[in-house]
PDB file of C-alpha atoms in Angstrom:
ATOM      1  CA  UNK A   1      69.178 190.307 148.981  1.00 90.00           C
ATOM      2  CA  UNK A   2      66.649 187.778 149.971  1.00 94.00           C
ATOM      3  CA  UNK A   3      63.378 187.261 148.268  1.00 97.00           C
ATOM      4  CA  UNK A   4      60.277 185.629 149.671  1.00 97.00           C
ATOM      5  CA  UNK A   5      56.763 185.216 148.359  1.00 97.00           C
ATOM      6  CA  UNK A   6      55.688 188.823 149.091  1.00 98.00           C
ATOM      7  CA  UNK A   7      58.824 190.733 149.972  1.00 98.00           C
ATOM      8  CA  UNK A   8      62.449 191.208 149.427  1.00 98.00           C
ATOM      9  CA  UNK A   9      64.988 192.127 152.109  1.00 98.00           C
ATOM     10  CA  UNK A  10      67.826 194.226 150.843  1.00 97.00           C
ATOM     11  CA  UNK A  11      70.733 196.145 152.397  1.00 96.00           C
ATOM     12  CA  UNK A  12      69.851 199.501 153.868  1.00 96.00           C
ATOM     13  CA  UNK A  13      70.709 202.634 151.776  1.00 96.00           C
ATOM     14  CA  UNK A  14      71.026 206.274 152.656  1.00 95.00           C
ATOM     15  CA  UNK A  15      68.079 207.226 150.731  1.00 96.00           C
ATOM     16  CA  UNK A  16      65.904 204.939 152.892  1.00 97.00           C
ATOM     17  CA  UNK A  17      66.198 207.522 155.694  1.00 97.00           C
ATOM     18  CA  UNK A  18      63.161 209.469 154.214  1.00 97.00           C
ATOM     19  CA  UNK A  19      60.969 206.443 154.695  1.00 98.00           C
ATOM     20  CA  UNK A  20      62.106 205.939 158.321  1.00 96.00           C
ATOM     21  CA  UNK A  21      61.514 209.533 159.128  1.00 97.00           C
ATOM     22  CA  UNK A  22      57.916 209.298 157.849  1.00 97.00           C
ATOM     23  CA  UNK A  23      57.136 206.072 159.678  1.00 97.00           C
ATOM     24  CA  UNK A  24      58.679 207.186 162.946  1.00 96.00           C
ATOM     25  CA  UNK A  25      56.552 210.298 162.821  1.00 96.00           C
ATOM     26  CA  UNK A  26      53.435 208.429 162.080  1.00 96.00           C
ATOM     27  CA  UNK A  27      51.610 207.934 165.451  1.00 95.00           C
ATOM     28  CA  UNK A  28      49.852 204.683 164.296  1.00 94.00           C
ATOM     29  CA  UNK A  29      53.177 203.119 163.195  1.00 96.00           C
ATOM     30  CA  UNK A  30      54.885 204.217 166.488  1.00 94.00           C
ATOM     31  CA  UNK A  31      51.934 202.795 168.507  1.00 94.00           C
ATOM     32  CA  UNK A  32      52.068 199.302 166.854  1.00 94.00           C
ATOM     33  CA  UNK A  33      55.733 199.072 166.207  1.00 93.00           C
ATOM     34  CA  UNK A  34      57.031 200.358 169.594  1.00 92.00           C
ATOM     35  CA  UNK A  35      53.915 200.572 171.850  1.00 91.00           C
ATOM     36  CA  UNK A  36      54.050 204.366 171.530  1.00 87.00           C
ATOM     37  CA  UNK A  37      57.655 204.542 172.983  1.00 89.00           C
ATOM     38  CA  UNK A  38      58.789 208.148 172.616  1.00 88.00           C
ATOM     39  CA  UNK A  39      62.284 206.873 171.930  1.00 88.00           C
ATOM     40  CA  UNK A  40      60.956 205.498 168.692  1.00 92.00           C
ATOM     41  CA  UNK A  41      59.147 208.582 167.526  1.00 91.00           C
ATOM     42  CA  UNK A  42      58.358 211.259 166.791  1.00 93.00           C
ATOM     43  CA  UNK A  43      61.912 212.155 165.621  1.00 95.00           C
ATOM     44  CA  UNK A  44      63.665 214.894 163.627  1.00 96.00           C
ATOM     45  CA  UNK A  45      65.319 214.504 160.297  1.00 96.00           C
ATOM     46  CA  UNK A  46      68.634 215.319 162.005  1.00 96.00           C
ATOM     47  CA  UNK A  47      68.180 212.352 164.508  1.00 94.00           C
ATOM     48  CA  UNK A  48      67.265 209.894 161.722  1.00 95.00           C
ATOM     49  CA  UNK A  49      70.385 211.202 159.901  1.00 94.00           C
ATOM     50  CA  UNK A  50      72.559 210.429 162.901  1.00 94.00           C
ATOM     51  CA  UNK A  51      70.915 206.987 163.321  1.00 93.00           C
ATOM     52  CA  UNK A  52      71.450 206.228 159.690  1.00 94.00           C
ATOM     53  CA  UNK A  53      75.144 206.990 159.804  1.00 92.00           C
ATOM     54  CA  UNK A  54      75.385 204.421 162.624  1.00 93.00           C
ATOM     55  CA  UNK A  55      73.008 201.815 160.925  1.00 94.00           C
ATOM     56  CA  UNK A  56      74.998 201.997 157.551  1.00 94.00           C
ATOM     57  CA  UNK A  57      78.215 201.119 159.350  1.00 93.00           C
ATOM     58  CA  UNK A  58      76.833 198.181 161.487  1.00 93.00           C
ATOM     59  CA  UNK A  59      78.869 195.027 161.344  1.00 91.00           C
ATOM     60  CA  UNK A  60      76.708 192.029 160.178  1.00 91.00           C
ATOM     61  CA  UNK A  61      78.552 189.881 162.640  1.00 89.00           C
ATOM     62  CA  UNK A  62      76.688 191.751 165.383  1.00 93.00           C
ATOM     63  CA  UNK A  63      73.605 193.506 163.884  1.00 96.00           C
ATOM     64  CA  UNK A  64      72.057 194.680 160.704  1.00 96.00           C
ATOM     65  CA  UNK A  65      69.038 196.602 159.324  1.00 97.00           C
ATOM     66  CA  UNK A  66      67.354 195.502 156.167  1.00 97.00           C
ATOM     67  CA  UNK A  67      64.866 197.345 153.940  1.00 98.00           C
ATOM     68  CA  UNK A  68      61.646 195.494 153.213  1.00 98.00           C
ATOM     69  CA  UNK A  69      60.395 196.039 149.681  1.00 98.00           C
ATOM     70  CA  UNK A  70      57.099 194.699 148.324  1.00 98.00           C
ATOM     71  CA  UNK A  71      57.872 192.321 145.494  1.00 97.00           C
ATOM     72  CA  UNK A  72      54.907 193.210 143.310  1.00 96.00           C
ATOM     73  CA  UNK A  73      55.830 196.869 142.995  1.00 95.00           C
ATOM     74  CA  UNK A  74      59.219 197.306 144.399  1.00 96.00           C
ATOM     75  CA  UNK A  75      57.957 199.919 146.936  1.00 98.00           C
ATOM     76  CA  UNK A  76      59.762 200.289 150.322  1.00 98.00           C
ATOM     77  CA  UNK A  77      57.358 199.225 152.855  1.00 98.00           C
ATOM     78  CA  UNK A  78      59.319 198.562 156.107  1.00 98.00           C
ATOM     79  CA  UNK A  79      62.432 197.386 157.948  1.00 98.00           C
ATOM     80  CA  UNK A  80      63.697 194.189 159.455  1.00 98.00           C
ATOM     81  CA  UNK A  81      66.641 193.956 161.835  1.00 97.00           C
ATOM     82  CA  UNK A  82      68.695 191.756 164.091  1.00 98.00           C
ATOM     83  CA  UNK A  83      70.895 192.937 166.927  1.00 97.00           C
ATOM     84  CA  UNK A  84      72.839 191.549 169.864  1.00 96.00           C
ATOM     85  CA  UNK A  85      74.116 188.633 167.877  1.00 96.00           C
ATOM     86  CA  UNK A  86      76.166 186.734 170.297  1.00 96.00           C
ATOM     87  CA  UNK A  87      78.041 183.781 168.600  1.00 92.00           C
ATOM     88  CA  UNK A  88      79.299 182.373 171.838  1.00 94.00           C
ATOM     89  CA  UNK A  89      75.708 182.073 173.300  1.00 96.00           C
ATOM     90  CA  UNK A  90      74.215 181.433 169.823  1.00 97.00           C
ATOM     91  CA  UNK A  91      71.527 184.027 170.274  1.00 98.00           C
ATOM     92  CA  UNK A  92      70.189 187.061 168.341  1.00 98.00           C
ATOM     93  CA  UNK A  93      67.269 189.432 168.811  1.00 98.00           C
ATOM     94  CA  UNK A  94      65.271 190.412 165.819  1.00 97.00           C
ATOM     95  CA  UNK A  95      62.405 192.733 164.693  1.00 96.00           C
ATOM     96  CA  UNK A  96      60.313 193.826 161.825  1.00 97.00           C
ATOM     97  CA  UNK A  97      58.167 196.976 161.253  1.00 97.00           C
ATOM     98  CA  UNK A  98      55.887 197.422 158.238  1.00 97.00           C
ATOM     99  CA  UNK A  99      55.674 201.276 158.009  1.00 97.00           C
ATOM    100  CA  UNK A 100      53.239 201.463 155.153  1.00 98.00           C
ATOM    101  CA  UNK A 101      49.679 200.989 156.598  1.00 97.00           C
ATOM    102  CA  UNK A 102      48.060 199.594 153.480  1.00 97.00           C
ATOM    103  CA  UNK A 103      50.393 196.610 153.810  1.00 97.00           C
ATOM    104  CA  UNK A 104      49.377 195.793 157.379  1.00 96.00           C
ATOM    105  CA  UNK A 105      47.676 192.396 157.882  1.00 94.00           C
ATOM    106  CA  UNK A 106      48.586 191.220 154.401  1.00 96.00           C
ATOM    107  CA  UNK A 107      51.446 188.865 155.327  1.00 96.00           C
ATOM    108  CA  UNK A 108      54.293 191.099 154.295  1.00 97.00           C
ATOM    109  CA  UNK A 109      55.726 191.374 157.800  1.00 97.00           C
ATOM    110  CA  UNK A 110      55.412 187.507 158.286  1.00 96.00           C
ATOM    111  CA  UNK A 111      57.223 186.993 155.017  1.00 97.00           C
ATOM    112  CA  UNK A 112      59.929 189.473 155.956  1.00 97.00           C
ATOM    113  CA  UNK A 113      60.424 187.708 159.373  1.00 97.00           C
ATOM    114  CA  UNK A 114      60.544 184.335 157.767  1.00 97.00           C
ATOM    115  CA  UNK A 115      63.289 185.489 155.370  1.00 97.00           C
ATOM    116  CA  UNK A 116      65.214 187.037 158.349  1.00 97.00           C
ATOM    117  CA  UNK A 117      64.987 183.870 160.444  1.00 97.00           C
ATOM    118  CA  UNK A 118      66.049 181.703 157.605  1.00 96.00           C
ATOM    119  CA  UNK A 119      69.057 183.935 156.895  1.00 96.00           C
ATOM    120  CA  UNK A 120      70.139 184.013 160.618  1.00 97.00           C
ATOM    121  CA  UNK A 121      69.847 180.272 161.123  1.00 96.00           C
ATOM    122  CA  UNK A 122      71.581 179.725 157.699  1.00 95.00           C
ATOM    123  CA  UNK A 123      74.390 182.200 157.917  1.00 94.00           C
ATOM    124  CA  UNK A 124      75.269 181.901 161.676  1.00 95.00           C
ATOM    125  CA  UNK A 125      75.656 179.135 164.163  1.00 93.00           C
ATOM    126  CA  UNK A 126      72.806 180.341 166.223  1.00 97.00           C
ATOM    127  CA  UNK A 127      70.733 178.093 168.543  1.00 97.00           C
ATOM    128  CA  UNK A 128      67.975 180.568 169.230  1.00 98.00           C
ATOM    129  CA  UNK A 129      66.287 183.765 168.185  1.00 98.00           C
ATOM    130  CA  UNK A 130      64.441 186.120 170.417  1.00 98.00           C
ATOM    131  CA  UNK A 131      61.872 189.027 169.974  1.00 97.00           C
ATOM    132  CA  UNK A 132      59.233 190.685 171.917  1.00 97.00           C
ATOM    133  CA  UNK A 133      56.065 192.692 171.433  1.00 97.00           C
ATOM    134  CA  UNK A 134      53.420 194.204 173.791  1.00 97.00           C
ATOM    135  CA  UNK A 135      50.240 192.212 174.491  1.00 97.00           C
ATOM    136  CA  UNK A 136      47.987 194.654 172.928  1.00 96.00           C
ATOM    137  CA  UNK A 137      49.653 193.971 169.520  1.00 96.00           C
ATOM    138  CA  UNK A 138      47.565 190.852 168.819  1.00 95.00           C
ATOM    139  CA  UNK A 139      48.464 190.857 165.147  1.00 94.00           C
ATOM    140  CA  UNK A 140      52.211 190.596 165.977  1.00 96.00           C
ATOM    141  CA  UNK A 141      51.497 187.943 168.516  1.00 96.00           C
ATOM    142  CA  UNK A 142      49.621 185.762 166.113  1.00 95.00           C
ATOM    143  CA  UNK A 143      52.193 186.295 163.358  1.00 95.00           C
ATOM    144  CA  UNK A 144      55.163 185.278 165.627  1.00 97.00           C
ATOM    145  CA  UNK A 145      53.264 182.256 166.824  1.00 96.00           C
ATOM    146  CA  UNK A 146      52.498 181.177 163.202  1.00 95.00           C
ATOM    147  CA  UNK A 147      56.142 181.446 162.409  1.00 96.00           C
ATOM    148  CA  UNK A 148      57.027 178.887 165.183  1.00 96.00           C
ATOM    149  CA  UNK A 149      58.020 181.322 167.916  1.00 98.00           C
ATOM    150  CA  UNK A 150      56.939 180.217 171.416  1.00 98.00           C
ATOM    151  CA  UNK A 151      55.908 182.647 174.156  1.00 98.00           C
ATOM    152  CA  UNK A 152      58.539 182.261 176.816  1.00 98.00           C
ATOM    153  CA  UNK A 153      57.398 184.759 179.296  1.00 98.00           C
ATOM    154  CA  UNK A 154      55.774 188.060 180.166  1.00 98.00           C
ATOM    155  CA  UNK A 155      56.803 191.181 181.943  1.00 98.00           C
ATOM    156  CA  UNK A 156      53.491 192.080 183.447  1.00 98.00           C
ATOM    157  CA  UNK A 157      52.222 195.581 183.078  1.00 98.00           C
ATOM    158  CA  UNK A 158      55.612 196.667 181.708  1.00 96.00           C
ATOM    159  CA  UNK A 159      54.204 198.673 178.728  1.00 96.00           C
ATOM    160  CA  UNK A 160      52.212 201.953 178.960  1.00 95.00           C
ATOM    161  CA  UNK A 161      50.024 202.741 175.852  1.00 94.00           C
ATOM    162  CA  UNK A 162      47.709 205.654 175.939  1.00 91.00           C
ATOM    163  CA  UNK A 163      47.347 205.414 179.685  1.00 94.00           C
ATOM    164  CA  UNK A 164      46.663 201.566 179.668  1.00 96.00           C
ATOM    165  CA  UNK A 165      49.055 199.002 180.943  1.00 97.00           C
ATOM    166  CA  UNK A 166      50.009 195.935 178.868  1.00 97.00           C
ATOM    167  CA  UNK A 167      52.414 193.030 179.277  1.00 98.00           C
ATOM    168  CA  UNK A 168      55.695 192.898 177.432  1.00 97.00           C
ATOM    169  CA  UNK A 169      55.544 189.335 175.646  1.00 98.00           C
ATOM    170  CA  UNK A 170      58.762 187.524 175.142  1.00 98.00           C
ATOM    171  CA  UNK A 171      59.159 185.011 172.430  1.00 98.00           C
ATOM    172  CA  UNK A 172      61.876 182.467 171.404  1.00 98.00           C
ATOM    173  CA  UNK A 173      62.554 180.068 168.485  1.00 98.00           C
ATOM    174  CA  UNK A 174      65.011 177.306 168.677  1.00 98.00           C
ATOM    175  CA  UNK A 175      66.925 176.180 165.618  1.00 97.00           C
ATOM    176  CA  UNK A 176      65.412 172.626 165.820  1.00 96.00           C
ATOM    177  CA  UNK A 177      61.989 174.066 165.934  1.00 95.00           C
ATOM    178  CA  UNK A 178      62.575 176.120 162.768  1.00 95.00           C
ATOM    179  CA  UNK A 179      64.140 173.030 160.970  1.00 72.00           C
ATOM    180  CA  UNK A 180      61.407 170.684 162.103  1.00 64.00           C
ATOM    181  CA  UNK A 181      58.142 172.770 162.502  1.00 63.00           C
ATOM    182  CA  UNK A 182      55.395 171.026 164.306  1.00 54.00           C
TER     183      UNK A 182
END
């Protein structure tokens, strides 16, 4: 368990599936978290159950999903994860989703990401972390930039949201940039 100023990250539990089901069936959460990707949602309870069986068995040497809880009230508000951890290349990909709308724009996602980055650089011999979002998610772009991630590229017009094309924005953060922020 990791605690920040606004949130705690804890291990995923089977009972968290109900939250994931609700978030992945909320069109606004799907829009912002996954640019409306139909693979993210909507989903059935059975699909969430199958996914949770897999997530609960993940090896932390490769990937993990954490539950994000609000420190003030202990409420489950989201998830943070890392995947594709490659110890040889020293790279991992990460992400965060705040599923409870009333916590959007309040710093909870940034705090969760800060905890996750600190954990990954502290526990593993990684040289870089990667993530991406879509250019229409300006809140995520600002949050990642404030945490020290740098835009490293764009896949132009790679995302389709409600009939409009957006860029996929790729970000990276090097260990030395995290240890010595500008």
